[in-house]
Amino acid sequence: MSFLSVRALSKHYGPVTALDAVSLDVRQNSRTAIVGPSGSGKSTLLRIIAGFEPAASGTVQLNDEVLVDGPNAVPAHQRGIGIVSQDGALFPHLSIADNIAFGLHRRLPDRDKRVRDLMALIGLDHAMLDRRPHQLSGGQQQRVALARALARQPRLMLLDEPFSSLDTGLREQMRQAVTQILGTAGITSVLVTHDQAEALSFADQVALIRNGRLVQRGTPEEVYFRPADRQTALFLGEAVILPARLNNGTATTALGVFPTNQRASSGAAEILLRPEQITLCAPVAGQPQLEIEHAAFSGANWTLQLRLIDQPNHPPLHLRVSGIDMPPAGSRVGLAINGFAHVLGQDQVAA
Amino acid sequence: MMISRIAALSLLAFSLLSPQAQAQEAGSLIVYNAQHENLAREWAQKFTAETGIRITMRQGADLEMANQILQEGEASPADVFLTENSPGMVLVDKAGLFAPLSQDTLANVPDTFRPSSGNWIGIAARSTVFAYDKTKLTENQLPKSVMDLADPAWNNRWAASAGGADFQAIVGAILALKGEEATRTWLEAMKQGVKPYRGNSAAMKGVNIGEVEGALIYHYYYFGDQARTGENSGNVALHYFRNEDPGAFVSISGAGVLASSKHKPEAERFVQWITAKTGQAVLRDGTSFEYPVGKNEAANPVLVPLADLQAPKLDPDKLDSQKVTEMMTDAGLL
Amino acid sequence: MTQAQLSAASLLHDPVGRAPLRLRPQRRLFSPVVMAALLVSLVSLVPLGFVMWVAVDAGWDTVVRLVFRARVGEFLLNTLLLELLAVPLCIALAVTLAWITERSDLPGTALWRAVAVAPLAIPAFVHSYGWISAVPSLHGLPGAVLVSVLAYSPFLYLPVAAQLRRLDPALENAAASLGKTPAAIFALVVLPQLRLAICGGALLVGLHLLAEYGLFAMIRFDTFATAIVDQFQSSYNSPVANLLGGVLVLCCIGLLALEAIIRGRERYARVGSGAAKTASRHRLGRGMPMALGFVILFAALALGVPLLTVVRWLWSGGLAVWPVAEVGTAFGQTLALAFGGGILAAVIAAPAAWLAVRAPGRLQRVIEACHFYVGSLPGVVVALALVTITVRIMLPLYQTYATLLIAYVLLFLPRAVTALRASLAQAPVELEWAAMALGRSPWQTIWQVTARLAAPGIAAGIALVALGITNELTATLMLSPNGTRTLATQFWIKTSELDYAAAAPYALMMIVLSLPLSLLLYTRAQRASVR
């Protein structure tokens, strides 16, 4: 039974199709990430769910209540949906306390106490209550924006790229904090982001949007290791994609023969290996051998350019590996593959 | 939605605050005043003090307001119309928009200062003069007739305020006395020879500072300035054309009650009051220096008596303001 | 989990009691705004429609007889000469002043900037009043050019000085490193970058020259505007007056087109998006006395003459010319009209400004063009149109404050739209969304968030319109309800009878009213260019 249910939602801006019959289900108390490149329509989807924009057709239901039915919709302020946007959108003319209390009823008896509890919840000092938003750091502003949205006890929390304007270090920290706070509060949340790492680490359901179409949804592991198509595979992380011949659960490639996760298929296809599945090893006779043409060091990883010795026409292979003692350029190595190779389907949507 | 509501409300509020709405109450008159504001205000204040009838004035020019009343027609908010010159009165009268005045009121003024129709009445008079620079011109160098100003010898030496109702009334007199052909020639010569000024005061000031030798204006601008500081008339003397010359034209300021007025008794009372003793005394004792026209009313002693001016006899109805405006526009003066 | 977290968590699970949700057709907020903006646009087209109707109604023969005649040729020549002399002189004056205050090391920058802007606080016809009192023989083209250049220079100084402050000094440094002399740099690098500012300011000055009545009437220079008023005074809204109005509208359109051609396809540089770097100031050295002399001379001519005249007449008139009650009434009425009109203009301009920021598009550009063109029309034309329309077909609106305010709003609509547009940009749509997500209805959101954040800009827009209304003469004379006395009309009635002493208190009160409004605009312009 889904809590938020989006059915065949479409939206156009003039001749441009922003959303093309998108459907999505979100379970109660879950975290969903909608991920896609910029311009893919993910923010439009979020704004329609929030009620800021009308849809052309399709429905949105929250907890069995219809919020959007084609061009008819419940106004945003009656939906009980919270939102935290990219730069926090704190009201610059109000203090932090007034920002947090903005959504609370004026005559609520324990208004001040709630504001203080929320400040504690987001881990900010009470001394900041009288400050103005511009006196806070970006991360602090985002926390306040979250507290402000939480004050209303929303049924659903929408997060629109809330971490993207933060520095890399702070971003990770904020993501964990927000995940924990939302979990504590038990609020169903939907995150929109263009950052695949953020999506994978935040959510228990990831939905991939490209050119206004929902391409794939599933658990983070599913979409990462078993992406629907080549573009999805490349979007979600580094990938080694090889042409292969399938036969009875194995894939024969230039790098050797691997087991696949699809027994039924046969014939020509492309298979996906994630760098995490590949380790360097000493060359093994009878297996394809590679020469390290070039190795670039970038701290945690090495980026290698490898040439297949037996097949001079094969394009060089780029591989990110970690390790402390990397053989020098010119060395010959072999590759060991862990797990299954994933068979990619045809691209569902043109880029 | 709210925006349009606010806009509508504020428009409504301002409409309600409009004096027009206020003036609909009894005991209050709207006067379209083309007379000098100071004179009309003095009349209005004294009248209100005596009768308790309040007066709201709209200030304008003779023919502007006459034409305005014509356009407003039955819906005119005006109760009384006051002018500096008679052509504006004639225009409204010919359109049949004046209510006839009572015999009592008409009897205040001799019949030379009112039209035969009895639909309006003279309230003051002013004489045409040639105000000249006495440091430059001697009496024998002055024009004998206003028609002489058409002589090229006068080119660029005389001034007039062609846009004003005063001057247009003078042209009306020329037209009535000399005919269309002569007037057209005179206006064309004027276009070549006149130095244009805006307003009679400005023309007289031009004479005073030596920009121009003479100006065709009314007499009271000189006396008014002399009574104040004399700053704009120190070098100026007045030449009266006399001999029933068009230039000796005496213009009649008029008052009339609008037929559409909803306060006719109060309106007529105001007109009667102006033409009666107290109203006319304002002309004698005040700062306007216009001639009173009431029976047996003496003018301010500094003025040349009206009877000595040898003004041409003219029925005010014969002054055709529309023709004058047309001819002046054709001559390129307007 | 901390204690606070626990209690907050429990608090968050409170059931939310609320009414059942109802679906409504969307775009509710959108379409009334478009409708309102379209309505305003339609009303703004009324004067143009009127002028066209007059031409058609009169018939071609009448048009030929009344328009194609020598007198109209004189007006055209006068107008052309005035534009050709006054606009370039105004540009030269404003650029020189701007360079001295922004790029030279003349001490007292703040003072000289204020001096350069201050003529704005003196109505154009009070400038005239000052000059004909000081030099009674001043008249005709030389007088008209002198007084209008002095009175209207701030319209050019403000944008040019702002642009000079914003220029990136790197370009000038680059030119210097390429061996250019300072004079060559100014001509080759600085001046071209001022082009847009000069174009915009020159257009404004040019339109004022076309529209102004009081200044030229007093200095005895005949333009279309003075001729229309003359005609109005001899025959009310006669075909002659109306057709001259049509010719004047054509002149305005010609000027707008000319400016568009000169400006080319470039857009005006946005105010406030400046480089943070400030350009170096040039050492005047031995030129210092000359620069100082220049600004002092400007101050003497543009401020000294009118202000001393007012003081002189106040002094010579003594207390006798202070009919306190009358001046007070006129001041009160002017204040009420100025701010009533200002607020109304802000309300009426709001839909178009909102569309420009939130929903730009083709329709929006048409709407905006309507809002802007009407502001370039002279007051006398708008007044003629409204007089004729109200007296003939909308009598209940005839001679009401409503009509007068509509005229004011139309005349100063561009000022309001510009200010509101800039101020709405201060309230990003994300904040409105946040407020709606926090339970505010759209109207509550506009009131509590958008209007609140845009308030300073809205106030500036109101001030700009109020300043315009305070100094407006022709439309006020022609449209006022009976009994209306504003400072400007009373001043005008007194000066028409050459009673300069009695006019002085009204001039003083107009300056008193305009000064804080001008100051507000000046400080806002300063802030915008610093930011």
PDB file of C-alpha atoms in Angstrom, chain A residues 242-245 250-259 271 273 286-288 308 311 335 337:
ATOM      1  CA  LEU A 242      31.907  -4.263 -22.628  1.00  0.00           C
ATOM      2  CA  PRO A 243      30.335  -5.808 -25.701  1.00  0.00           C
ATOM      3  CA  ALA A 244      29.642  -9.463 -24.940  1.00  0.00           C
ATOM      4  CA  ARG A 245      28.158 -12.630 -26.338  1.00  0.00           C
ATOM      5  CA  THR A 250      27.788 -16.512 -19.157  1.00  0.00           C
ATOM      6  CA  ALA A 251      29.127 -13.526 -21.017  1.00  0.00           C
ATOM      7  CA  THR A 252      32.115 -13.846 -23.291  1.00  0.00           C
ATOM      8  CA  THR A 253      34.045 -10.592 -23.537  1.00  0.00           C
ATOM      9  CA  ALA A 254      37.471  -9.302 -24.449  1.00  0.00           C
ATOM     10  CA  LEU A 255      38.342  -9.510 -20.762  1.00  0.00           C
ATOM     11  CA  GLY A 256      37.251 -13.113 -20.476  1.00  0.00           C
ATOM     12  CA  VAL A 257      34.177 -15.097 -19.634  1.00  0.00           C
ATOM     13  CA  PHE A 258      32.018 -14.062 -16.638  1.00  0.00           C
ATOM     14  CA  PRO A 259      28.831 -15.320 -15.094  1.00  0.00           C
ATOM     15  CA  ILE A 271      27.498  -6.078 -19.967  1.00  0.00           C
ATOM     16  CA  LEU A 273      31.007  -4.228 -14.464  1.00  0.00           C
ATOM     17  CA  GLY A 286      45.041 -18.436 -20.674  1.00  0.00           C
ATOM     18  CA  GLN A 287      43.345 -15.296 -19.415  1.00  0.00           C
ATOM     19  CA  PRO A 288      43.542 -11.932 -21.245  1.00  0.00           C
ATOM     20  CA  LEU A 308      44.722  -5.488 -24.096  1.00  0.00           C
ATOM     21  CA  GLN A 311      43.765  -7.461 -29.106  1.00  0.00           C
ATOM     22  CA  LEU A 335      42.002  -8.843 -13.872  1.00  0.00           C
ATOM     23  CA  ILE A 337      36.101 -10.197 -11.452  1.00  0.00           C
TER      24      ILE A 337
END
